[in-house]
Amino acid sequence: MVDINFLEKKATKIRMDLLTMIYEGKTGHTGGALSCTDILTTLYYGVMNVDPANLNWENRDRFILSKGHSVEGYYCILGDKGFFPKEELKTFSQFGSKFIGHPNNKVPGVEMNTGALGHGLSISVGMALAAKMDGRSYRVFTLMGDGEQAEGSVWEAAMSAAHYKLDNLTAIVDRNKLQISGSTEEVMSLDSLEDKWRSFGWEVIQVDGHDYKQLLEVLGNTPKTKGKPTLVMAYTTKGKGVSFMENVAKWHHGVPSREQMDMALSELSARLGGDCDE
């Protein structure tokens, strides 16, 4: 049984690490990285079967970060899990670094380059179909943004996944309701997203994307329906964990000032009782 307190503390530390990486790298997609930290933490510390010492293990679970611009927390988790030395993250977005602003499969643990929105689900469908054809038991998880749902390729992939009965595929939508231009409903009305996904033949489950108990229950127990892919609609808060960033569209991307960094780290450190050590 995964300790919820462990996940909460781990996610808080990951938030502190990703903010530091953005501040030192002078670039990053802050709000979206913070909104999906709890989802990524749950997957990598409580759900997925992966082995940093055996990158090519054929039965490893696959993860694709389709909303690739929110890569910072992903990199921090992979470093913390031991896929590469954490010290390498200090090169984030520097000239010649493999730690660029979108997932790069030169980084150990990253399955596929992503970032152009709308492609991650298609890649995941291919991986899940390959598992079925090869008789393998691994699962495929992909994390999409809600603004990404305006991409037509998402729905082509959704249709294919249902057609091939890919119940080894779980797609997650980070439903924070904000994108680079503002509210998702003002940019391109999406609701009811749940109804749309159901109409494409998916099993749809809604969760609080910051509630570890809910996330563990859903993500750790798929498929929900045999013969159907699973869509997890995870309702989140953009900028989660830093009070002045939460639900503020301008923090879609942006680098905090020194004063803002001190405020953010102080807030997060308080949740750890002031103890930032492992």
Coordinates of C-alpha atoms in Angstrom, one line a residue:
M1 CA 0.0 0.0 0.0
V2 CA 1.4 3.4 -1.0
D3 CA 1.8 5.9 1.8
I4 CA -0.3 9.0 1.0
N5 CA 1.9 11.1 3.3
F6 CA 5.0 10.0 1.3
L7 CA 3.4 11.0 -2.0
E8 CA 2.4 14.4 -0.6
K9 CA 5.9 15.2 0.7
K10 CA 7.5 13.8 -2.5
A11 CA 5.2 16.0 -4.7
T12 CA 6.0 19.1 -2.6
K13 CA 9.8 18.5 -3.0
I14 CA 9.3 18.0 -6.7
R15 CA 7.5 21.3 -6.9
M16 CA 10.4 23.0 -5.1
D17 CA 12.9 21.3 -7.5
L18 CA 11.0 22.3 -10.7
L19 CA 10.6 25.9 -9.6
T20 CA 14.4 26.0 -8.9
M21 CA 15.1 24.5 -12.3
I22 CA 12.9 27.1 -14.0
Y23 CA 14.4 30.0 -12.0
E24 CA 18.0 28.9 -12.7
G25 CA 17.2 28.0 -16.4
K26 CA 15.4 31.4 -16.8
T27 CA 12.6 29.7 -18.7
G28 CA 9.7 27.2 -18.2
H29 CA 6.0 26.5 -18.2
T30 CA 5.4 27.0 -14.5
G31 CA 1.7 26.8 -14.1
G32 CA 1.1 23.6 -16.0
A33 CA 4.1 21.9 -14.5
L34 CA 2.7 22.6 -11.0
S35 CA -0.8 21.5 -11.9
C36 CA 0.2 18.0 -13.0
T37 CA 2.8 17.3 -10.4
D38 CA 0.5 15.2 -8.2
I39 CA -0.6 13.1 -11.2
L40 CA 3.0 12.4 -12.2
T41 CA 4.1 11.7 -8.6
T42 CA 1.3 9.2 -8.2
L43 CA 2.2 7.4 -11.5
Y44 CA 5.9 7.2 -10.9
Y45 CA 5.9 6.4 -7.1
G46 CA 2.7 4.5 -6.8
V47 CA 1.5 3.0 -10.0
M48 CA 3.9 2.3 -12.9
N49 CA 6.3 -0.6 -13.2
V50 CA 9.5 1.0 -14.4
D51 CA 13.2 0.2 -13.6
P52 CA 15.8 2.9 -14.0
A53 CA 18.5 0.2 -14.0
N54 CA 16.8 -1.6 -17.0
L55 CA 15.7 1.0 -19.4
N56 CA 14.9 -1.5 -22.2
W57 CA 12.9 -3.9 -20.1
E58 CA 10.3 -5.0 -22.5
N59 CA 7.4 -5.2 -20.0
R60 CA 8.0 -1.8 -18.5
D61 CA 5.0 0.4 -18.4
R62 CA 5.1 3.3 -20.9
F63 CA 4.4 6.9 -20.2
I64 CA 4.0 9.7 -22.7
L65 CA 3.8 13.4 -21.6
S66 CA 1.7 14.7 -24.5
K67 CA 1.5 18.2 -22.9
G68 CA 5.2 18.3 -23.4
H69 CA 5.7 21.9 -22.4
S70 CA 5.1 20.9 -18.8
V71 CA 8.3 18.9 -18.7
E72 CA 9.9 20.3 -15.7
G73 CA 8.3 18.1 -13.0
Y74 CA 8.7 15.1 -15.3
Y75 CA 12.5 15.7 -15.5
C76 CA 12.7 16.2 -11.8
I77 CA 10.9 12.9 -11.1
L78 CA 13.0 11.0 -13.5
G79 CA 16.1 12.4 -11.8
D80 CA 14.8 11.6 -8.4
K81 CA 14.0 8.0 -9.5
G82 CA 17.6 7.5 -10.6
F83 CA 17.2 7.5 -14.4
F84 CA 20.1 9.9 -14.5
P85 CA 22.2 12.0 -11.9
K86 CA 20.0 14.8 -10.5
E87 CA 22.9 17.2 -10.9
E88 CA 22.4 17.1 -14.6
L89 CA 19.2 19.1 -14.2
K90 CA 21.2 22.2 -13.5
T91 CA 21.9 22.3 -17.3
F92 CA 18.1 22.7 -18.0
S93 CA 17.7 24.9 -21.1
Q94 CA 21.4 25.7 -21.4
F95 CA 23.1 25.6 -24.8
G96 CA 23.9 22.0 -25.7
S97 CA 21.9 20.4 -22.8
K98 CA 19.7 17.4 -23.5
F99 CA 17.3 18.8 -20.9
I100 CA 15.4 21.1 -23.3
G101 CA 11.9 22.6 -22.8
H102 CA 10.0 19.6 -24.1
P103 CA 10.6 15.8 -23.4
N104 CA 13.6 14.6 -25.3
N105 CA 14.3 10.9 -25.7
K106 CA 18.0 11.4 -25.3
V107 CA 17.1 11.7 -21.6
P108 CA 17.0 8.3 -20.0
G109 CA 13.4 7.4 -19.1
V110 CA 11.8 9.5 -21.8
E111 CA 10.0 7.2 -24.2
M112 CA 9.3 9.7 -27.0
N113 CA 10.0 13.4 -28.0
T114 CA 6.8 15.3 -27.5
G115 CA 5.6 18.9 -27.4
A116 CA 3.6 19.5 -30.6
L117 CA 0.2 19.1 -29.0
G118 CA -2.1 16.4 -30.2
H119 CA 0.5 13.8 -30.9
G120 CA 1.0 12.0 -27.6
L121 CA -2.2 10.0 -27.6
S122 CA -1.5 8.7 -31.1
I123 CA 1.9 7.5 -30.1
S124 CA 0.3 5.9 -27.0
V125 CA -2.3 4.1 -29.1
G126 CA 0.5 2.6 -31.2
M127 CA 2.4 1.4 -28.1
A128 CA -0.8 -0.1 -26.6
L129 CA -1.6 -1.8 -29.8
A130 CA 1.9 -3.2 -30.1
A131 CA 1.5 -4.7 -26.6
K132 CA -1.7 -6.4 -27.6
M133 CA -0.1 -7.8 -30.8
D134 CA 3.0 -9.0 -29.0
G135 CA 1.1 -10.5 -26.1
R136 CA 2.8 -8.3 -23.5
S137 CA 1.3 -7.1 -20.2
Y138 CA 2.6 -3.6 -20.0
R139 CA 0.3 -0.6 -19.6
V140 CA 0.5 2.7 -21.4
F141 CA -0.3 6.0 -19.8
T142 CA -0.4 9.4 -21.5
L143 CA -1.0 12.9 -19.9
M144 CA -2.7 15.5 -22.1
G145 CA -3.6 19.1 -21.4
D146 CA -7.2 20.3 -21.6
G147 CA -6.3 23.0 -24.2
E148 CA -4.9 20.2 -26.2
Q149 CA -8.4 18.7 -26.6
A150 CA -9.0 21.2 -29.4
E151 CA -6.5 19.3 -31.6
G152 CA -8.3 17.0 -34.2
S153 CA -5.6 14.4 -34.0
V154 CA -6.6 13.7 -30.4
W155 CA -10.0 12.5 -31.5
E156 CA -8.6 10.4 -34.4
A157 CA -6.5 8.6 -31.8
A158 CA -9.4 8.3 -29.4
M159 CA -11.5 6.6 -32.1
S160 CA -8.7 4.2 -33.0
A161 CA -8.1 3.2 -29.3
A162 CA -11.8 2.3 -28.9
H163 CA -11.9 0.4 -32.2
Y164 CA -8.9 -1.7 -31.2
K165 CA -10.3 -2.2 -27.7
L166 CA -7.1 -1.0 -26.0
D167 CA -8.0 -1.5 -22.4
N168 CA -4.2 -1.4 -21.6
L169 CA -4.3 2.3 -22.4
T170 CA -5.1 5.1 -19.9
A171 CA -5.2 8.7 -21.0
I172 CA -5.3 11.5 -18.4
V173 CA -6.5 15.0 -19.0
D174 CA -5.0 17.7 -16.8
R175 CA -8.2 19.7 -16.5
N176 CA -7.0 23.0 -15.1
K177 CA -9.2 25.1 -17.4
L178 CA -6.5 27.5 -18.4
Q179 CA -4.2 27.7 -21.4
I180 CA -1.7 30.2 -22.8
S181 CA -4.4 32.5 -24.1
G182 CA -6.7 32.3 -21.0
S183 CA -9.7 30.2 -20.1
T184 CA -10.1 27.1 -22.1
E185 CA -13.8 27.8 -22.4
E186 CA -13.2 31.2 -23.9
V187 CA -10.5 30.0 -26.3
M188 CA -12.4 26.9 -27.5
S189 CA -15.4 25.6 -25.5
L190 CA -14.8 22.0 -24.4
D191 CA -17.5 20.9 -22.1
S192 CA -18.8 18.4 -21.7
L193 CA -15.5 16.7 -22.3
E194 CA -16.6 13.6 -20.4
D195 CA -19.6 13.2 -22.7
K196 CA -17.3 13.6 -25.8
W197 CA -14.9 10.9 -24.6
R198 CA -17.8 8.5 -23.7
S199 CA -19.2 9.0 -27.2
F200 CA -15.9 7.9 -28.6
G201 CA -16.2 4.6 -26.7
W202 CA -14.0 5.3 -23.7
E203 CA -14.6 4.5 -20.0
V204 CA -14.5 7.9 -18.4
I205 CA -13.7 8.6 -14.7
Q206 CA -13.6 12.0 -13.0
V207 CA -11.1 12.6 -10.2
D208 CA -9.6 15.4 -8.1
G209 CA -6.2 15.6 -9.7
H210 CA -4.6 16.6 -6.4
D211 CA -6.2 13.8 -4.3
Y212 CA -3.7 11.0 -4.0
K213 CA -6.3 8.5 -2.7
Q214 CA -8.5 9.0 -5.8
L215 CA -5.6 9.0 -8.2
L216 CA -4.2 5.8 -6.8
E217 CA -7.6 4.1 -6.8
V218 CA -8.2 5.0 -10.5
L219 CA -4.7 4.9 -12.0
G220 CA -3.7 1.8 -10.1
N221 CA -6.8 -0.2 -11.1
T222 CA -7.2 -0.1 -14.8
P223 CA -8.8 -1.1 -17.0
K224 CA -12.1 -0.2 -15.5
T225 CA -14.0 -2.0 -18.3
K226 CA -12.5 -4.9 -20.2
G227 CA -12.2 -4.0 -23.9
K228 CA -12.3 -0.2 -23.4
P229 CA -9.5 2.4 -23.0
T230 CA -9.8 4.5 -19.9
L231 CA -10.0 8.3 -19.8
V232 CA -9.3 10.0 -16.5
M233 CA -10.5 13.5 -16.3
A234 CA -8.3 15.0 -13.5
Y235 CA -9.6 18.3 -12.3
T236 CA -6.6 20.4 -11.2
T237 CA -5.5 23.9 -10.3
K238 CA -3.0 25.7 -12.5
G239 CA 0.0 26.7 -10.5
K240 CA -1.0 24.4 -7.6
G241 CA 1.0 24.7 -4.5
V242 CA 2.0 28.4 -4.8
S243 CA -0.7 30.7 -3.7
F244 CA 0.1 33.7 -6.0
M245 CA 0.4 31.4 -9.1
E246 CA -2.8 29.4 -8.6
N247 CA -5.5 30.0 -11.3
V248 CA -3.5 32.8 -12.8
A249 CA -3.3 32.5 -16.6
K250 CA 0.0 34.5 -16.9
W251 CA 1.8 31.7 -15.0
H252 CA 1.2 29.3 -18.0
H253 CA 4.8 30.2 -18.6
G254 CA 7.1 32.6 -16.8
V255 CA 10.1 32.8 -14.6
P256 CA 9.7 33.9 -11.0
S257 CA 11.8 36.8 -9.6
R258 CA 14.1 36.2 -6.7
E259 CA 11.5 37.6 -4.3
Q260 CA 8.8 35.4 -5.8
M261 CA 11.1 32.3 -5.6
D262 CA 11.7 33.0 -1.9
M263 CA 7.9 33.3 -1.3
A264 CA 7.1 30.1 -3.3
L265 CA 9.8 28.0 -1.6
S266 CA 8.8 29.3 1.8
E267 CA 5.2 28.3 1.2
L268 CA 6.2 24.8 0.0
S269 CA 8.8 24.3 2.7
A270 CA 6.2 25.1 5.3
R271 CA 4.2 22.0 4.1
L272 CA 7.2 19.9 4.9
G273 CA 7.6 21.4 8.4
G274 CA 10.6 23.4 7.1
D275 CA 12.5 20.2 6.4
C276 CA 13.6 20.1 2.8
D277 CA 15.9 17.1 3.1
E278 CA 15.2 13.6 1.8

